[in-house]
Tab-separated table of C-alpha atoms in Angstrom:
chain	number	residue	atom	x	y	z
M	20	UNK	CA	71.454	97.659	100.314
M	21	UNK	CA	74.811	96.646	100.300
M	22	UNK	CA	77.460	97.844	103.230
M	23	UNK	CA	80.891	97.590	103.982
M	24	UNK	CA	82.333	98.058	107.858
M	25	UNK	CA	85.643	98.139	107.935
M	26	UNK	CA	87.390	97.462	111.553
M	27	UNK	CA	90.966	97.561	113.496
M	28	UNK	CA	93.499	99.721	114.984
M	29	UNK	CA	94.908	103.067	112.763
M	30	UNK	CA	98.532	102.497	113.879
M	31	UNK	CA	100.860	99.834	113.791
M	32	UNK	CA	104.554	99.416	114.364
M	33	UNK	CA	107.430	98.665	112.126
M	34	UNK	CA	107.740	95.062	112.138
M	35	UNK	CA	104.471	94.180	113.491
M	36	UNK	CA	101.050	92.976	111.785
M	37	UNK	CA	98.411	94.954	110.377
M	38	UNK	CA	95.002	93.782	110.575
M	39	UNK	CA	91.495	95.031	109.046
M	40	UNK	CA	88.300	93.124	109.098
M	41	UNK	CA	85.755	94.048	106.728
M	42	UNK	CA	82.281	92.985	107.433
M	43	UNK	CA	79.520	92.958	104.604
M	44	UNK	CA	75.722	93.419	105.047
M	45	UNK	CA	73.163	93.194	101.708
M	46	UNK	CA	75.022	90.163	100.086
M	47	UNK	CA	77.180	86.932	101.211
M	48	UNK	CA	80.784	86.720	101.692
M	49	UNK	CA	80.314	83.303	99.992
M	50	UNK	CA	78.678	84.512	97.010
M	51	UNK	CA	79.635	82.737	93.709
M	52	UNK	CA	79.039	85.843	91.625
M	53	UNK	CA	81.330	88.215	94.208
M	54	UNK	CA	84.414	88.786	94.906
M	55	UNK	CA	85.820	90.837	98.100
M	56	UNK	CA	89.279	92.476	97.377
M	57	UNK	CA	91.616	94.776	99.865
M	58	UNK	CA	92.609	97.644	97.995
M	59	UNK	CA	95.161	100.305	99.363
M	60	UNK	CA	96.042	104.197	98.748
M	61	UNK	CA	99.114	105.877	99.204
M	62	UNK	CA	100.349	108.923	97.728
M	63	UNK	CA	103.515	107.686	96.849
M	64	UNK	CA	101.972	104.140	95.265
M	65	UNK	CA	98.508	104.869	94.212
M	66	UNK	CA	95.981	103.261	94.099
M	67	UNK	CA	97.328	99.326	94.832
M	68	UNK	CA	94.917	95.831	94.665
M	69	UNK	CA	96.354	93.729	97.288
M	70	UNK	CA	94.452	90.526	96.941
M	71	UNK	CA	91.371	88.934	96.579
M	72	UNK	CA	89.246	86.089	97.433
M	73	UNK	CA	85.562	84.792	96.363
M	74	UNK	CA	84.011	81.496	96.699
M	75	UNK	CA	83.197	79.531	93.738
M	76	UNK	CA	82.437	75.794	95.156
M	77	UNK	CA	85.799	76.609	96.633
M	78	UNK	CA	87.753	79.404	98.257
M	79	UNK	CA	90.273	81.377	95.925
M	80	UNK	CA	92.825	83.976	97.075
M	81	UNK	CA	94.590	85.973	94.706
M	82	UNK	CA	97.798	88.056	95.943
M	83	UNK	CA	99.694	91.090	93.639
M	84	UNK	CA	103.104	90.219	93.882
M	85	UNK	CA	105.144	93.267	96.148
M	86	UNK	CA	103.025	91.373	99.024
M	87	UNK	CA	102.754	88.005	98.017
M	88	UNK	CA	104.980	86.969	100.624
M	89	UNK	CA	103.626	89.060	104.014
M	90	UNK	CA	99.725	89.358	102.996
M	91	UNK	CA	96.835	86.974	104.240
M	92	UNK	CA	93.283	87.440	103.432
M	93	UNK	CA	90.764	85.315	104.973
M	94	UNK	CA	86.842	84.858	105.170
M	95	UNK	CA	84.617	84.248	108.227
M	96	UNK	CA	81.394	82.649	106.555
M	97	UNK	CA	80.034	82.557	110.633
M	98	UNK	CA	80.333	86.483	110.541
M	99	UNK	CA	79.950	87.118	107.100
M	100	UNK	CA	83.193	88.726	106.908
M	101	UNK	CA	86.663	89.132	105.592
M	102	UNK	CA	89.905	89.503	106.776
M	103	UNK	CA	93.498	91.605	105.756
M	104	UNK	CA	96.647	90.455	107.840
M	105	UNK	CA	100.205	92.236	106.181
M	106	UNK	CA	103.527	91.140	108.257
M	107	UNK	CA	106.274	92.748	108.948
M	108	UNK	CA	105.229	96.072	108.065
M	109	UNK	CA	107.279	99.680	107.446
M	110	UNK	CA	106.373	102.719	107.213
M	111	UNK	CA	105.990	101.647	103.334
M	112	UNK	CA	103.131	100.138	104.184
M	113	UNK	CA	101.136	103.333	105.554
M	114	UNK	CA	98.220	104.334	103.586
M	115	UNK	CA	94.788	104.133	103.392
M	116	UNK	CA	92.990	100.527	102.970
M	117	UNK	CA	89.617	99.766	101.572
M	118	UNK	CA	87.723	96.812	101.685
M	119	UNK	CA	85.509	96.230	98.691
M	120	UNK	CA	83.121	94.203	96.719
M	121	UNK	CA	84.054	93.469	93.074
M	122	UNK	CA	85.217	90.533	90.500
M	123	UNK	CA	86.346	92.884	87.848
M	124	UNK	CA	85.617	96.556	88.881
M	125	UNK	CA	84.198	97.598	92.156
M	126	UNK	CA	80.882	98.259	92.526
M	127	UNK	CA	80.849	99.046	96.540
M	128	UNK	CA	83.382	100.091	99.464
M	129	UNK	CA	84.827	99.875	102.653
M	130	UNK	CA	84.606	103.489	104.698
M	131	UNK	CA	88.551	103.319	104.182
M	132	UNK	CA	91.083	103.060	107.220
M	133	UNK	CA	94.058	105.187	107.394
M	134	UNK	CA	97.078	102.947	108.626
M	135	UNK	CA	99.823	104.705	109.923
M	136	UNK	CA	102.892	102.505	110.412
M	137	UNK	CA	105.377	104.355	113.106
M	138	UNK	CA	106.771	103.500	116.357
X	30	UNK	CA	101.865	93.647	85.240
X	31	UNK	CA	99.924	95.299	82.962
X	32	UNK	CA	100.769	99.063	83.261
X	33	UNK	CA	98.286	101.730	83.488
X	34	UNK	CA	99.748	105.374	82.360
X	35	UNK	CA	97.370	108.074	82.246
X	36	UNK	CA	97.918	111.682	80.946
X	37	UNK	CA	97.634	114.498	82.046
X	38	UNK	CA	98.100	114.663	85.630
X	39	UNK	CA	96.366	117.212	85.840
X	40	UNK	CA	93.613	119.182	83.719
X	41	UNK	CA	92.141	122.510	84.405
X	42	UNK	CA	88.818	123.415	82.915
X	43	UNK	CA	86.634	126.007	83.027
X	44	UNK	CA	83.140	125.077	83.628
X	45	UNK	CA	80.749	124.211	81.007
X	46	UNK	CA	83.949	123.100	79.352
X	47	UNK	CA	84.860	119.740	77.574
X	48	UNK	CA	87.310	117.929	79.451
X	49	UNK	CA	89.226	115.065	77.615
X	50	UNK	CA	91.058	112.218	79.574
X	51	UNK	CA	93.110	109.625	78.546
X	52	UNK	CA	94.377	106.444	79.634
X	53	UNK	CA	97.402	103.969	78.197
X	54	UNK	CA	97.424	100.309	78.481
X	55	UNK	CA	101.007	98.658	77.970
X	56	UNK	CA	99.501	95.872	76.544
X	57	UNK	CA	96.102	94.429	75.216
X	58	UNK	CA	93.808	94.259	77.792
X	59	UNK	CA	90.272	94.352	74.802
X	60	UNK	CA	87.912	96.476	76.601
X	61	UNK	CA	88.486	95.341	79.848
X	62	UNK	CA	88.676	99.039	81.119
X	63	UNK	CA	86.972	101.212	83.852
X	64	UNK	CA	86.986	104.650	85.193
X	65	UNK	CA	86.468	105.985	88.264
X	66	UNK	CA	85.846	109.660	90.393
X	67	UNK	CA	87.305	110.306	93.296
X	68	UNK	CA	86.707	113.426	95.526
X	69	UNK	CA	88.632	114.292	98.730
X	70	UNK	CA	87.680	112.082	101.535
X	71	UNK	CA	85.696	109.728	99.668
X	72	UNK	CA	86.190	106.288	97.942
X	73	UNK	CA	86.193	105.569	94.329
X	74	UNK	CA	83.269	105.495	92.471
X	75	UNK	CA	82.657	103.848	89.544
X	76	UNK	CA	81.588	105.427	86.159
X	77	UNK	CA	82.322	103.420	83.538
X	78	UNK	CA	83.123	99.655	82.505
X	79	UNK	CA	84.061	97.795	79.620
X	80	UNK	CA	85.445	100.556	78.587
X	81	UNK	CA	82.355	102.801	77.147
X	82	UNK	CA	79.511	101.912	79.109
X	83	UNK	CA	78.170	104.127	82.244
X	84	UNK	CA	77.364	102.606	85.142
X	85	UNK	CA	74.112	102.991	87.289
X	86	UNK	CA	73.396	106.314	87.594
X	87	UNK	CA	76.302	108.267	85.999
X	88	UNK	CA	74.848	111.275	83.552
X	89	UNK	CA	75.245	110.681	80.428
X	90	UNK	CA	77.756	113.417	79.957
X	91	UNK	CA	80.069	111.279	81.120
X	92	UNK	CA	81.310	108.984	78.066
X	93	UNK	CA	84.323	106.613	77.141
X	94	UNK	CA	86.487	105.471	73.755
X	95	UNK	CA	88.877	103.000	73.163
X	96	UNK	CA	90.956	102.718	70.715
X	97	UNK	CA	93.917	99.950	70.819
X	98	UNK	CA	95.311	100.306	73.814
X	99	UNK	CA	94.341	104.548	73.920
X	100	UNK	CA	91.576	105.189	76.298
X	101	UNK	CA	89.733	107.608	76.757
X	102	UNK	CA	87.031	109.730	79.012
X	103	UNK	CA	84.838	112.478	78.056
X	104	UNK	CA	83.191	114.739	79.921
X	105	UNK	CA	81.152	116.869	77.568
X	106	UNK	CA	80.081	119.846	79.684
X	107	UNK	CA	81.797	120.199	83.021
X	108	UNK	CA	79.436	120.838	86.234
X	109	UNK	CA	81.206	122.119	89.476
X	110	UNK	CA	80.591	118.143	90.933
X	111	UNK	CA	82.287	116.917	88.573
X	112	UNK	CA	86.230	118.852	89.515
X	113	UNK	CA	88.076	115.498	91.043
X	114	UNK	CA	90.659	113.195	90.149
X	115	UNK	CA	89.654	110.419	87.484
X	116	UNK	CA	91.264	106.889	87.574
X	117	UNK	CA	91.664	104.250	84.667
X	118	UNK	CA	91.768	100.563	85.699
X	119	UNK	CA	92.155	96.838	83.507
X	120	UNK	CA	90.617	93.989	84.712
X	121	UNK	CA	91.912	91.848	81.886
X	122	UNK	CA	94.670	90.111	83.749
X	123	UNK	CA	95.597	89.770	87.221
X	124	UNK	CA	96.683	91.788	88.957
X	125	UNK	CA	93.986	94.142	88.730
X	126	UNK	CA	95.825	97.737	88.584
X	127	UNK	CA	95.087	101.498	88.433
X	128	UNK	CA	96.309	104.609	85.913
X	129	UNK	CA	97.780	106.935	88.390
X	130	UNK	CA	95.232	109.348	88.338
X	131	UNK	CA	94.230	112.614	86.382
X	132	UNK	CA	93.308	115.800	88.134
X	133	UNK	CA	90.362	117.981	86.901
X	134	UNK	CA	90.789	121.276	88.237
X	135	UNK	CA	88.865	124.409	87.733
X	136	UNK	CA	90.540	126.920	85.264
C-alpha cells in the first residue's frame, strides 16, 4: 500500500524559504517506472505542477517555468524521500502543496500542506 | 504551455441527472488527457486517463470522449457522491497542467 507523508512548517515569511519533505512508503523513490512531482493549489492559480523528478539510471528534475528560477526538488534515496525548497517567497506563493506519485497522471498523494506566506 | 480551458465553471444538476463536462486543449495533446474529482478537504482523485478509460475502481457511470482537441466527461446518472469539482489535465508535453476546474452542484 502506497503512502505519502508530507512534512514542514505551515508558515513562512516573505523572502524566506519554503520547505516540504515528502516521504513515500509501498514503493521506491528511485523507481524507474515512478515519478514524484510537487503539485500546488491556490485559489487564485489552480491547480499548478511545480516540478518533478524520477530516476531512470539517472536523476531527472523537471521545473514549470514561473519557478524555474527559486524551486529545488531533491531526493533522499537513505530516507526514501523527496524534497520541495521555493526561495524568496510572497504571499504569491501561499497555497496548498501536495506531494505525489505520478509520470503522467497521479495515481497517489501527499495529505496536502497549507503554506501560508505572511510575516 | 499547453492551455487547459474547461467550461462551465460551474454545473448544477439534479440528481439522477446527466451531467456533461467539457474540457479544451489549445493545442494537440492526442489522448493524453485525464480527469479528476475533487471534494472539499481532499486531494484529487483520479478517474480517467488517456482520455476515455476509467481508472481502478471508478463506476462505470463515469465515462470520457475526445474529439480533436474537445474533451469531454460524462456522468450518466448523478449520485449525491458524485456533487464536486471535476478537473481536466494533458500529460502530452511538459509542463504537465490542469483545466481550471468545473463545479457540479446540486440543482
Amino acid at each position: 500500500q502506497i503512502q505519502l507523508h508530507q512534512s514542514g512548517p505551515g508558515q513562512v515569511k516573505p523572502s524566506q524559504t519554503l520547505s516540504l519533505t515528502c516521504a513515500i512508503s509501498g514503493d521506491s523513490v528511485s523507481s524507474n517506472i515512478a515519478a514524484w512531482n510537487w503539485i500546488r493549489q491556490s485559489p487564485s492559480r489552480g491547480l499548478e505542477w511545480l516540478g518533478r523528478t524520477y530516476y531512470r539510471s539517472k536523476w531527472y528534475t523537471e521545473y514549470v517555468s514561473s519557478v524555474k528560477s527559486r524551486i529545488n526538488i531533491n531526493s533522499d534515496t537513505s530516507k526514501n524521500q523527496f524534497s520541495l525548497q521555493l526561495n524568496s517567497v510572497t504571499p504569491e506563493d501561499t497555497a496548498v502543496y501536495y506531494c505525489a506519485r505520478g509520470l503522467a497522471t497521479v495515481d497517489y498523494w501527499g495529505q496536502g500542506t497549507l503554506v501560508t506566506v505572511s510575516s | 504551455e499547453i492551455v487547459m480551458t474547461q467550461s462551465p465553471a460551474t454545473l448544477s444538476v439534479s440528481p439522477g441527472e446527466r451531467a456533461s463536462l467539457s474540457c479544451r486543449a489549445s493545442q494537440s495533446i492526442s489522448n493524453n488527457l485525464a480527469w479528476y474529482q475533487q471534494k472539499p478537504g481532499q486531494a484529487p482523485r483520479l478517474l480517467i486517463y488517456g482520455a476515455s478509460t476509467r481508472a481502478t475502481g471508478i463506476p462505470a457511470r463515469f465515462s470520457g470522449s475526445e474529439s480533436g482537441t474537445e474533451f469531454t466527461l460524462t456522468i450518466s446518472s448523478l449520485q449525491s457522491e458524485d456533487f464536486a469539482v471535476y478537473y481536466c489535465q494533458q500529460y502530452n508535453n511538459w509542463p504537465l497542467t490542469f483545466g481550471q476546474g468545473t463545479k457540479v452542484e446540486i440543482k
